């Protein structure tokens, strides 16, 4: 991963076409058991939410997104605390919002408030 500053969002979902299709089906048929609260808040069934996309741009800093199966690209990411948001500070990725905090967000506005307060 080239960016060594900004914010890193790590989803509790795996990358790839098959996994994306499985995630879509899971969100549609059993949303209450879907594992990734970050995905559920920031994405609809098929695309990223426009409001989330605008928020990311408003942050005014580099933003990276990784899936659970891609975290070996960075050091310091805890695979047992996903989804999560990290901020580059003092030469390292530091956790600024963990799974429990993200899961407590009832909607996208709550997530944006969390990010602004702890990560931006």
mmCIF file of the C-alpha atoms, coordinates in Angstrom:
data_MODEL
# 
_entry.id   MODEL 
# 
loop_
_atom_site.group_PDB 
_atom_site.id 
_atom_site.type_symbol 
_atom_site.label_atom_id 
_atom_site.label_alt_id 
_atom_site.label_comp_id 
_atom_site.label_asym_id 
_atom_site.label_entity_id 
_atom_site.label_seq_id 
_atom_site.pdbx_PDB_ins_code 
_atom_site.Cartn_x 
_atom_site.Cartn_y 
_atom_site.Cartn_z 
_atom_site.occupancy 
_atom_site.B_iso_or_equiv 
_atom_site.pdbx_formal_charge 
_atom_site.auth_seq_id 
_atom_site.auth_comp_id 
_atom_site.auth_asym_id 
_atom_site.auth_atom_id 
_atom_site.pdbx_PDB_model_num 
ATOM 1   C CA . UNK A 1 1   ? 0.000   0.000   0.000  1.00 0.00 ? 1   UNK A CA 1 
ATOM 2   C CA . UNK A 1 2   ? 1.569   3.260   -1.098 1.00 0.00 ? 2   UNK A CA 1 
ATOM 3   C CA . UNK A 1 3   ? -0.326  5.884   0.929  1.00 0.00 ? 3   UNK A CA 1 
ATOM 4   C CA . UNK A 1 4   ? 1.245   6.390   4.319  1.00 0.00 ? 4   UNK A CA 1 
ATOM 5   C CA . UNK A 1 5   ? -1.054  9.105   5.611  1.00 0.00 ? 5   UNK A CA 1 
ATOM 6   C CA . UNK A 1 6   ? -4.749  9.847   5.782  1.00 0.00 ? 6   UNK A CA 1 
ATOM 7   C CA . UNK A 1 7   ? -7.494  7.411   6.753  1.00 0.00 ? 7   UNK A CA 1 
ATOM 8   C CA . UNK A 1 8   ? -7.770  3.672   6.180  1.00 0.00 ? 8   UNK A CA 1 
ATOM 9   C CA . UNK A 1 9   ? -11.163 1.928   6.204  1.00 0.00 ? 9   UNK A CA 1 
ATOM 10  C CA . UNK A 1 10  ? -11.058 -1.860  6.585  1.00 0.00 ? 10  UNK A CA 1 
ATOM 11  C CA . UNK A 1 11  ? -14.193 -3.835  5.804  1.00 0.00 ? 11  UNK A CA 1 
ATOM 12  C CA . UNK A 1 12  ? -15.137 -7.102  7.487  1.00 0.00 ? 12  UNK A CA 1 
ATOM 13  C CA . UNK A 1 13  ? -15.749 -8.601  4.067  1.00 0.00 ? 13  UNK A CA 1 
ATOM 14  C CA . UNK A 1 14  ? -13.518 -10.222 1.483  1.00 0.00 ? 14  UNK A CA 1 
ATOM 15  C CA . UNK A 1 15  ? -12.658 -8.844  -1.941 1.00 0.00 ? 15  UNK A CA 1 
ATOM 16  C CA . UNK A 1 16  ? -13.519 -10.369 -5.289 1.00 0.00 ? 16  UNK A CA 1 
ATOM 17  C CA . UNK A 1 17  ? -16.521 -10.789 -7.550 1.00 0.00 ? 17  UNK A CA 1 
ATOM 18  C CA . UNK A 1 18  ? -17.865 -13.951 -5.899 1.00 0.00 ? 18  UNK A CA 1 
ATOM 19  C CA . UNK A 1 19  ? -17.629 -12.394 -2.424 1.00 0.00 ? 19  UNK A CA 1 
ATOM 20  C CA . UNK A 1 20  ? -19.336 -9.226  -3.648 1.00 0.00 ? 20  UNK A CA 1 
ATOM 21  C CA . UNK A 1 21  ? -22.223 -11.253 -5.092 1.00 0.00 ? 21  UNK A CA 1 
ATOM 22  C CA . UNK A 1 22  ? -22.515 -13.232 -1.857 1.00 0.00 ? 22  UNK A CA 1 
ATOM 23  C CA . UNK A 1 23  ? -22.510 -10.006 0.175  1.00 0.00 ? 23  UNK A CA 1 
ATOM 24  C CA . UNK A 1 24  ? -25.293 -8.531  -1.978 1.00 0.00 ? 24  UNK A CA 1 
ATOM 25  C CA . UNK A 1 25  ? -27.438 -11.616 -1.473 1.00 0.00 ? 25  UNK A CA 1 
ATOM 26  C CA . UNK A 1 26  ? -26.740 -11.603 2.264  1.00 0.00 ? 26  UNK A CA 1 
ATOM 27  C CA . UNK A 1 27  ? -27.721 -7.920  2.586  1.00 0.00 ? 27  UNK A CA 1 
ATOM 28  C CA . UNK A 1 28  ? -30.974 -8.551  0.703  1.00 0.00 ? 28  UNK A CA 1 
ATOM 29  C CA . UNK A 1 29  ? -32.099 -11.818 2.304  1.00 0.00 ? 29  UNK A CA 1 
ATOM 30  C CA . UNK A 1 30  ? -30.655 -11.621 5.817  1.00 0.00 ? 30  UNK A CA 1 
ATOM 31  C CA . UNK A 1 31  ? -29.510 -8.081  6.603  1.00 0.00 ? 31  UNK A CA 1 
ATOM 32  C CA . UNK A 1 32  ? -29.714 -8.607  10.369 1.00 0.00 ? 32  UNK A CA 1 
ATOM 33  C CA . UNK A 1 33  ? -26.916 -11.210 10.207 1.00 0.00 ? 33  UNK A CA 1 
ATOM 34  C CA . UNK A 1 34  ? -24.667 -9.375  7.760  1.00 0.00 ? 34  UNK A CA 1 
ATOM 35  C CA . UNK A 1 35  ? -21.182 -9.189  9.340  1.00 0.00 ? 35  UNK A CA 1 
ATOM 36  C CA . UNK A 1 36  ? -19.844 -5.883  8.058  1.00 0.00 ? 36  UNK A CA 1 
ATOM 37  C CA . UNK A 1 37  ? -21.614 -2.932  9.642  1.00 0.00 ? 37  UNK A CA 1 
ATOM 38  C CA . UNK A 1 38  ? -19.310 -0.553  7.746  1.00 0.00 ? 38  UNK A CA 1 
ATOM 39  C CA . UNK A 1 39  ? -20.441 -2.013  4.404  1.00 0.00 ? 39  UNK A CA 1 
ATOM 40  C CA . UNK A 1 40  ? -24.076 -1.967  5.488  1.00 0.00 ? 40  UNK A CA 1 
ATOM 41  C CA . UNK A 1 41  ? -23.868 1.742   6.319  1.00 0.00 ? 41  UNK A CA 1 
ATOM 42  C CA . UNK A 1 42  ? -21.810 2.937   3.357  1.00 0.00 ? 42  UNK A CA 1 
ATOM 43  C CA . UNK A 1 43  ? -23.127 0.799   0.508  1.00 0.00 ? 43  UNK A CA 1 
ATOM 44  C CA . UNK A 1 44  ? -26.536 -0.044  -0.855 1.00 0.00 ? 44  UNK A CA 1 
ATOM 45  C CA . UNK A 1 45  ? -27.142 -3.427  -2.417 1.00 0.00 ? 45  UNK A CA 1 
ATOM 46  C CA . UNK A 1 46  ? -25.121 -2.666  -5.541 1.00 0.00 ? 46  UNK A CA 1 
ATOM 47  C CA . UNK A 1 47  ? -23.195 0.610   -5.162 1.00 0.00 ? 47  UNK A CA 1 
ATOM 48  C CA . UNK A 1 48  ? -21.599 3.007   -2.749 1.00 0.00 ? 48  UNK A CA 1 
ATOM 49  C CA . UNK A 1 49  ? -24.042 5.499   -1.253 1.00 0.00 ? 49  UNK A CA 1 
ATOM 50  C CA . UNK A 1 50  ? -23.712 8.948   -2.885 1.00 0.00 ? 50  UNK A CA 1 
ATOM 51  C CA . UNK A 1 51  ? -23.826 10.630  0.532  1.00 0.00 ? 51  UNK A CA 1 
ATOM 52  C CA . UNK A 1 52  ? -20.857 8.515   1.695  1.00 0.00 ? 52  UNK A CA 1 
ATOM 53  C CA . UNK A 1 53  ? -18.932 9.231   -1.479 1.00 0.00 ? 53  UNK A CA 1 
ATOM 54  C CA . UNK A 1 54  ? -19.448 12.978  -0.953 1.00 0.00 ? 54  UNK A CA 1 
ATOM 55  C CA . UNK A 1 55  ? -18.376 12.698  2.689  1.00 0.00 ? 55  UNK A CA 1 
ATOM 56  C CA . UNK A 1 56  ? -15.131 10.953  1.726  1.00 0.00 ? 56  UNK A CA 1 
ATOM 57  C CA . UNK A 1 57  ? -14.330 13.780  -0.689 1.00 0.00 ? 57  UNK A CA 1 
ATOM 58  C CA . UNK A 1 58  ? -15.119 16.383  1.994  1.00 0.00 ? 58  UNK A CA 1 
ATOM 59  C CA . UNK A 1 59  ? -12.531 14.853  4.321  1.00 0.00 ? 59  UNK A CA 1 
ATOM 60  C CA . UNK A 1 60  ? -9.835  16.456  2.177  1.00 0.00 ? 60  UNK A CA 1 
ATOM 61  C CA . UNK A 1 61  ? -7.213  13.782  2.836  1.00 0.00 ? 61  UNK A CA 1 
ATOM 62  C CA . UNK A 1 62  ? -6.104  10.529  1.247  1.00 0.00 ? 62  UNK A CA 1 
ATOM 63  C CA . UNK A 1 63  ? -8.475  7.673   1.987  1.00 0.00 ? 63  UNK A CA 1 
ATOM 64  C CA . UNK A 1 64  ? -7.798  3.981   1.427  1.00 0.00 ? 64  UNK A CA 1 
ATOM 65  C CA . UNK A 1 65  ? -10.248 1.081   1.550  1.00 0.00 ? 65  UNK A CA 1 
ATOM 66  C CA . UNK A 1 66  ? -9.234  -2.527  2.193  1.00 0.00 ? 66  UNK A CA 1 
ATOM 67  C CA . UNK A 1 67  ? -11.119 -5.753  2.621  1.00 0.00 ? 67  UNK A CA 1 
ATOM 68  C CA . UNK A 1 68  ? -10.410 -8.280  5.360  1.00 0.00 ? 68  UNK A CA 1 
ATOM 69  C CA . UNK A 1 69  ? -8.416  -10.514 2.985  1.00 0.00 ? 69  UNK A CA 1 
ATOM 70  C CA . UNK A 1 70  ? -6.166  -7.591  1.975  1.00 0.00 ? 70  UNK A CA 1 
ATOM 71  C CA . UNK A 1 71  ? -4.963  -6.449  5.408  1.00 0.00 ? 71  UNK A CA 1 
ATOM 72  C CA . UNK A 1 72  ? -1.642  -8.211  5.055  1.00 0.00 ? 72  UNK A CA 1 
ATOM 73  C CA . UNK A 1 73  ? -0.677  -5.156  2.939  1.00 0.00 ? 73  UNK A CA 1 
ATOM 74  C CA . UNK A 1 74  ? -0.437  -2.989  6.069  1.00 0.00 ? 74  UNK A CA 1 
ATOM 75  C CA . UNK A 1 75  ? 0.975   -3.492  9.525  1.00 0.00 ? 75  UNK A CA 1 
ATOM 76  C CA . UNK A 1 76  ? -0.911  -2.735  12.702 1.00 0.00 ? 76  UNK A CA 1 
ATOM 77  C CA . UNK A 1 77  ? -4.395  -3.765  11.524 1.00 0.00 ? 77  UNK A CA 1 
ATOM 78  C CA . UNK A 1 78  ? -6.112  -6.094  13.988 1.00 0.00 ? 78  UNK A CA 1 
ATOM 79  C CA . UNK A 1 79  ? -7.999  -8.799  12.043 1.00 0.00 ? 79  UNK A CA 1 
ATOM 80  C CA . UNK A 1 80  ? -10.112 -9.536  15.130 1.00 0.00 ? 80  UNK A CA 1 
ATOM 81  C CA . UNK A 1 81  ? -11.448 -5.967  15.330 1.00 0.00 ? 81  UNK A CA 1 
ATOM 82  C CA . UNK A 1 82  ? -13.172 -5.447  11.989 1.00 0.00 ? 82  UNK A CA 1 
ATOM 83  C CA . UNK A 1 83  ? -14.633 -3.409  10.508 1.00 0.00 ? 83  UNK A CA 1 
ATOM 84  C CA . UNK A 1 84  ? -12.336 -0.616  11.602 1.00 0.00 ? 84  UNK A CA 1 
ATOM 85  C CA . UNK A 1 85  ? -11.030 2.810   10.716 1.00 0.00 ? 85  UNK A CA 1 
ATOM 86  C CA . UNK A 1 86  ? -7.373  3.772   11.108 1.00 0.00 ? 86  UNK A CA 1 
ATOM 87  C CA . UNK A 1 87  ? -5.586  7.102   10.927 1.00 0.00 ? 87  UNK A CA 1 
ATOM 88  C CA . UNK A 1 88  ? -1.940  7.558   9.986  1.00 0.00 ? 88  UNK A CA 1 
ATOM 89  C CA . UNK A 1 89  ? -0.267  9.131   13.035 1.00 0.00 ? 89  UNK A CA 1 
ATOM 90  C CA . UNK A 1 90  ? 3.311   9.224   14.252 1.00 0.00 ? 90  UNK A CA 1 
ATOM 91  C CA . UNK A 1 91  ? 4.528   6.980   11.445 1.00 0.00 ? 91  UNK A CA 1 
ATOM 92  C CA . UNK A 1 92  ? 1.986   4.199   11.891 1.00 0.00 ? 92  UNK A CA 1 
ATOM 93  C CA . UNK A 1 93  ? -1.659  3.254   11.337 1.00 0.00 ? 93  UNK A CA 1 
ATOM 94  C CA . UNK A 1 94  ? -3.505  3.801   14.602 1.00 0.00 ? 94  UNK A CA 1 
ATOM 95  C CA . UNK A 1 95  ? -7.031  2.626   15.360 1.00 0.00 ? 95  UNK A CA 1 
ATOM 96  C CA . UNK A 1 96  ? -9.490  5.491   15.663 1.00 0.00 ? 96  UNK A CA 1 
ATOM 97  C CA . UNK A 1 97  ? -12.810 3.597   15.370 1.00 0.00 ? 97  UNK A CA 1 
ATOM 98  C CA . UNK A 1 98  ? -13.170 -0.114  16.008 1.00 0.00 ? 98  UNK A CA 1 
ATOM 99  C CA . UNK A 1 99  ? -15.863 -2.665  15.303 1.00 0.00 ? 99  UNK A CA 1 
ATOM 100 C CA . UNK A 1 100 ? -17.894 -1.941  18.437 1.00 0.00 ? 100 UNK A CA 1 
ATOM 101 C CA . UNK A 1 101 ? -18.008 1.799   17.760 1.00 0.00 ? 101 UNK A CA 1 
ATOM 102 C CA . UNK A 1 102 ? -18.985 1.288   14.116 1.00 0.00 ? 102 UNK A CA 1 
ATOM 103 C CA . UNK A 1 103 ? -21.657 -1.285  15.023 1.00 0.00 ? 103 UNK A CA 1 
ATOM 104 C CA . UNK A 1 104 ? -23.234 1.246   17.396 1.00 0.00 ? 104 UNK A CA 1 
ATOM 105 C CA . UNK A 1 105 ? -23.823 3.672   14.503 1.00 0.00 ? 105 UNK A CA 1 
ATOM 106 C CA . UNK A 1 106 ? -27.531 3.515   13.729 1.00 0.00 ? 106 UNK A CA 1 
ATOM 107 C CA . UNK A 1 107 ? -27.174 5.224   10.368 1.00 0.00 ? 107 UNK A CA 1 
ATOM 108 C CA . UNK A 1 108 ? -24.756 6.923   8.007  1.00 0.00 ? 108 UNK A CA 1 
ATOM 109 C CA . UNK A 1 109 ? -25.012 10.260  9.824  1.00 0.00 ? 109 UNK A CA 1 
ATOM 110 C CA . UNK A 1 110 ? -23.874 8.596   13.049 1.00 0.00 ? 110 UNK A CA 1 
ATOM 111 C CA . UNK A 1 111 ? -20.921 7.019   11.223 1.00 0.00 ? 111 UNK A CA 1 
ATOM 112 C CA . UNK A 1 112 ? -19.926 10.356  9.726  1.00 0.00 ? 112 UNK A CA 1 
ATOM 113 C CA . UNK A 1 113 ? -20.089 11.957  13.184 1.00 0.00 ? 113 UNK A CA 1 
ATOM 114 C CA . UNK A 1 114 ? -17.891 9.166   14.556 1.00 0.00 ? 114 UNK A CA 1 
ATOM 115 C CA . UNK A 1 115 ? -15.323 9.660   11.782 1.00 0.00 ? 115 UNK A CA 1 
ATOM 116 C CA . UNK A 1 116 ? -15.277 13.433  12.205 1.00 0.00 ? 116 UNK A CA 1 
ATOM 117 C CA . UNK A 1 117 ? -14.860 13.124  15.977 1.00 0.00 ? 117 UNK A CA 1 
ATOM 118 C CA . UNK A 1 118 ? -12.253 10.397  16.153 1.00 0.00 ? 118 UNK A CA 1 
ATOM 119 C CA . UNK A 1 119 ? -10.465 10.113  12.829 1.00 0.00 ? 119 UNK A CA 1 
ATOM 120 C CA . UNK A 1 120 ? -10.514 13.322  10.798 1.00 0.00 ? 120 UNK A CA 1 
# 
